[in-house]
């Protein structure tokens, strides 16, 4: 018997999946566990991707390196540099390395406890605390580290090199150098005295 081939009108079409990058799993999403539930609310941000080439006998061979910042927005952040022959593999390795190098930083509510100036290589970063509602006043490289750490109000300024790796490491070094007042008093064996707020003056009754 001859095989019956479906005509063009009877061809079954399958629905297309979501198109565009909007529906793809972004870099800011948390990691999912084995049961589909998020194991940790980690934020992963790709700061910089570099491409390097090597000339071989058959042509050029490309390698990629990805600088990734991972944080939980609750005071823990890490930085990793992944290298691979594909961009996706480099990002994955950078994220895995950043998760293993996460460190805790000292924050004061939604900002930082005090001003700090740090240097790493040719990069110089200034971090200053800001009042609530200010937001993160920073470039994209410094912003990635501060947002991952959980900072919401801060003023920053980059005074040196724009190298992404040095800027990220200088920002992380500045966050690690922050110390809260409670930690300083505890290390010196002192107690924080609670100061009562001044009472408002009482109104004097008018004299007749």
Tab-separated table of C-alpha atoms in Angstrom:
chain	number	residue	atom	x	y	z
A	1	UNK	CA	0.000	0.000	0.000
A	2	UNK	CA	1.171	3.486	-0.795
A	3	UNK	CA	1.844	5.812	2.073
A	4	UNK	CA	-0.701	8.594	2.364
A	5	UNK	CA	1.004	11.918	2.879
A	6	UNK	CA	-0.978	14.718	4.488
A	7	UNK	CA	-1.734	17.660	2.291
A	8	UNK	CA	-0.527	21.140	3.021
A	9	UNK	CA	-3.863	22.098	4.584
A	10	UNK	CA	-3.825	19.053	6.903
A	11	UNK	CA	-0.306	19.705	8.222
A	12	UNK	CA	-0.409	19.901	12.001
A	13	UNK	CA	1.216	23.001	13.365
A	14	UNK	CA	2.520	23.211	16.866
A	15	UNK	CA	2.225	26.457	18.816
A	16	UNK	CA	5.356	28.521	18.965
A	17	UNK	CA	7.092	29.147	22.221
A	18	UNK	CA	7.698	32.583	23.702
A	19	UNK	CA	9.862	34.778	21.537
A	20	UNK	CA	12.249	37.524	22.514
A	21	UNK	CA	14.437	37.951	25.549
A	22	UNK	CA	11.593	39.158	27.746
A	23	UNK	CA	10.311	35.649	28.431
A	24	UNK	CA	13.676	33.982	28.683
A	25	UNK	CA	15.131	33.135	32.071
A	26	UNK	CA	16.914	36.347	32.893
A	27	UNK	CA	20.065	36.823	34.869
A	28	UNK	CA	18.172	38.476	37.761
A	29	UNK	CA	16.051	35.401	38.543
A	30	UNK	CA	16.685	33.210	41.577
A	31	UNK	CA	18.059	29.740	41.251
A	32	UNK	CA	15.463	26.957	41.215
A	33	UNK	CA	15.865	23.803	43.225
A	34	UNK	CA	15.152	20.213	42.251
A	35	UNK	CA	11.452	20.572	43.046
A	36	UNK	CA	11.075	23.716	40.992
A	37	UNK	CA	11.007	25.988	44.060
A	38	UNK	CA	13.675	28.688	44.454
A	39	UNK	CA	16.370	27.375	46.744
A	40	UNK	CA	17.850	30.799	47.478
A	41	UNK	CA	16.752	34.234	46.381
A	42	UNK	CA	20.011	34.986	44.612
A	43	UNK	CA	20.371	37.741	42.037
A	44	UNK	CA	22.856	37.120	39.225
A	45	UNK	CA	24.082	40.029	37.122
A	46	UNK	CA	26.480	39.839	34.184
A	47	UNK	CA	28.704	42.900	34.388
A	48	UNK	CA	31.082	42.430	31.456
A	49	UNK	CA	31.818	39.896	28.719
A	50	UNK	CA	35.205	39.902	27.013
A	51	UNK	CA	36.219	38.040	23.868
A	52	UNK	CA	39.773	36.980	23.111
A	53	UNK	CA	41.092	35.263	19.980
A	54	UNK	CA	44.045	33.029	19.283
A	55	UNK	CA	45.392	32.470	15.784
A	56	UNK	CA	45.967	28.773	15.056
A	57	UNK	CA	46.739	26.789	11.950
A	58	UNK	CA	43.109	26.376	10.916
A	59	UNK	CA	42.060	29.944	11.671
A	60	UNK	CA	41.166	31.845	14.814
A	61	UNK	CA	39.975	30.324	18.055
A	62	UNK	CA	37.756	32.483	20.294
A	63	UNK	CA	37.448	32.357	24.060
A	64	UNK	CA	35.074	34.318	26.271
A	65	UNK	CA	35.312	35.557	29.842
A	66	UNK	CA	32.287	36.756	31.839
A	67	UNK	CA	32.378	38.842	35.015
A	68	UNK	CA	29.349	37.891	37.135
A	69	UNK	CA	28.064	39.353	40.414
A	70	UNK	CA	25.768	37.273	42.651
A	71	UNK	CA	23.977	38.470	45.804
A	72	UNK	CA	20.926	37.853	47.955
A	73	UNK	CA	20.056	41.561	48.510
A	74	UNK	CA	20.379	40.932	52.253
A	75	UNK	CA	24.019	41.779	52.840
A	76	UNK	CA	25.798	38.923	51.014
A	77	UNK	CA	27.525	39.356	47.639
A	78	UNK	CA	30.153	37.573	45.552
A	79	UNK	CA	32.103	38.144	42.329
A	80	UNK	CA	33.296	35.507	39.858
A	81	UNK	CA	35.124	35.491	36.520
A	82	UNK	CA	34.224	32.549	34.291
A	83	UNK	CA	36.118	31.555	31.152
A	84	UNK	CA	34.990	29.197	28.377
A	85	UNK	CA	34.823	28.808	24.613
A	86	UNK	CA	31.100	29.715	24.665
A	87	UNK	CA	29.392	32.727	26.202
A	88	UNK	CA	26.736	30.678	28.019
A	89	UNK	CA	29.356	28.413	29.589
A	90	UNK	CA	31.439	31.392	30.678
A	91	UNK	CA	28.431	33.011	32.375
A	92	UNK	CA	27.505	29.741	34.081
A	93	UNK	CA	31.040	29.210	35.390
A	94	UNK	CA	31.241	32.815	36.564
A	95	UNK	CA	27.969	32.448	38.461
A	96	UNK	CA	29.078	29.206	40.106
A	97	UNK	CA	32.379	30.762	41.133
A	98	UNK	CA	30.642	33.863	42.520
A	99	UNK	CA	28.315	31.701	44.645
A	100	UNK	CA	31.269	29.979	46.281
A	101	UNK	CA	32.932	33.341	47.062
A	102	UNK	CA	29.987	35.175	48.623
A	103	UNK	CA	30.873	37.320	51.637
A	104	UNK	CA	28.802	39.292	54.160
A	105	UNK	CA	28.959	43.103	54.255
A	106	UNK	CA	27.815	45.542	56.945
A	107	UNK	CA	24.808	47.673	56.022
A	108	UNK	CA	22.727	50.199	57.916
A	109	UNK	CA	19.079	49.802	56.927
A	110	UNK	CA	19.020	50.556	53.180
A	111	UNK	CA	22.322	52.435	53.005
A	112	UNK	CA	25.924	52.109	54.244
A	113	UNK	CA	27.156	53.083	57.727
A	114	UNK	CA	29.788	55.636	56.696
A	115	UNK	CA	31.785	57.057	53.802
A	116	UNK	CA	34.653	55.028	52.376
A	117	UNK	CA	37.305	55.473	49.656
A	118	UNK	CA	38.889	52.335	48.214
A	119	UNK	CA	41.453	51.613	45.504
A	120	UNK	CA	42.085	48.466	43.518
A	121	UNK	CA	44.600	48.654	40.715
A	122	UNK	CA	43.816	51.831	38.838
A	123	UNK	CA	40.213	52.075	40.059
A	124	UNK	CA	39.174	54.451	42.863
A	125	UNK	CA	35.642	54.292	44.241
A	126	UNK	CA	33.960	56.626	46.735
A	127	UNK	CA	30.864	55.370	48.584
A	128	UNK	CA	28.772	57.762	50.663
A	129	UNK	CA	25.600	57.081	52.662
A	130	UNK	CA	22.416	58.768	51.462
A	131	UNK	CA	19.018	59.616	52.924
A	132	UNK	CA	16.013	57.343	52.253
A	133	UNK	CA	14.552	57.798	48.792
A	134	UNK	CA	17.802	58.871	47.140
A	135	UNK	CA	18.335	55.632	45.229
A	136	UNK	CA	21.590	54.247	43.885
A	137	UNK	CA	23.550	57.039	42.216
A	138	UNK	CA	26.196	54.999	40.422
A	139	UNK	CA	27.335	53.629	37.104
A	140	UNK	CA	26.242	50.243	35.805
A	141	UNK	CA	29.312	48.420	37.133
A	142	UNK	CA	29.134	49.765	40.685
A	143	UNK	CA	25.332	49.538	40.636
A	144	UNK	CA	25.441	45.805	39.933
A	145	UNK	CA	27.478	45.159	43.094
A	146	UNK	CA	25.438	47.486	45.321
A	147	UNK	CA	22.071	46.159	44.147
A	148	UNK	CA	23.175	42.577	44.674
A	149	UNK	CA	24.326	43.417	48.193
A	150	UNK	CA	20.989	45.031	49.073
A	151	UNK	CA	21.956	48.711	49.132
A	152	UNK	CA	19.111	51.003	48.050
A	153	UNK	CA	20.288	54.521	48.928
A	154	UNK	CA	23.908	55.490	48.271
A	155	UNK	CA	26.042	58.096	46.504
A	156	UNK	CA	29.078	56.883	44.565
A	157	UNK	CA	31.814	58.299	42.383
A	158	UNK	CA	34.453	56.576	40.253
A	159	UNK	CA	37.697	58.565	40.244
A	160	UNK	CA	40.089	56.233	38.432
A	161	UNK	CA	40.137	53.559	35.770
A	162	UNK	CA	36.966	52.315	34.082
A	163	UNK	CA	38.194	48.721	33.904
A	164	UNK	CA	35.151	46.653	34.889
A	165	UNK	CA	37.092	44.029	36.848
A	166	UNK	CA	38.998	46.600	38.911
A	167	UNK	CA	35.878	48.704	39.539
A	168	UNK	CA	33.917	45.678	40.763
A	169	UNK	CA	36.735	44.536	43.055
A	170	UNK	CA	37.243	48.071	44.393
A	171	UNK	CA	33.521	48.344	45.171
A	172	UNK	CA	33.499	44.970	46.903
A	173	UNK	CA	36.617	45.909	48.857
A	174	UNK	CA	34.888	49.110	49.974
A	175	UNK	CA	31.818	47.212	51.161
A	176	UNK	CA	34.009	44.792	53.117
A	177	UNK	CA	35.752	47.681	54.888
A	178	UNK	CA	32.455	49.040	56.268
A	179	UNK	CA	31.938	48.699	60.028
A	180	UNK	CA	28.838	49.416	62.050
A	181	UNK	CA	28.927	51.365	65.304
A	182	UNK	CA	27.732	48.328	67.253
A	183	UNK	CA	30.635	46.230	65.952
A	184	UNK	CA	33.214	48.891	66.819
A	185	UNK	CA	31.887	49.316	70.376
A	186	UNK	CA	31.764	45.542	70.838
A	187	UNK	CA	35.365	45.081	69.697
A	188	UNK	CA	36.482	47.745	72.211
A	189	UNK	CA	34.426	46.310	75.059
A	190	UNK	CA	32.178	49.360	75.341
A	191	UNK	CA	28.443	49.694	75.673
A	192	UNK	CA	26.290	51.947	73.560
A	193	UNK	CA	24.513	54.467	75.727
A	194	UNK	CA	20.942	55.143	74.775
A	195	UNK	CA	20.226	58.866	74.580
A	196	UNK	CA	16.674	59.920	75.267
A	197	UNK	CA	15.085	62.285	72.819
A	198	UNK	CA	14.435	65.748	74.246
A	199	UNK	CA	10.875	66.318	75.347
A	200	UNK	CA	8.970	69.135	73.644
A	201	UNK	CA	8.396	72.186	75.827
A	202	UNK	CA	5.036	72.342	77.537
A	203	UNK	CA	2.678	75.108	76.622
A	204	UNK	CA	2.286	77.784	79.286
A	205	UNK	CA	-1.346	78.584	80.095
A	206	UNK	CA	-2.208	82.195	79.316
A	207	UNK	CA	-2.546	84.537	82.271
A	208	UNK	CA	-5.741	86.559	82.684
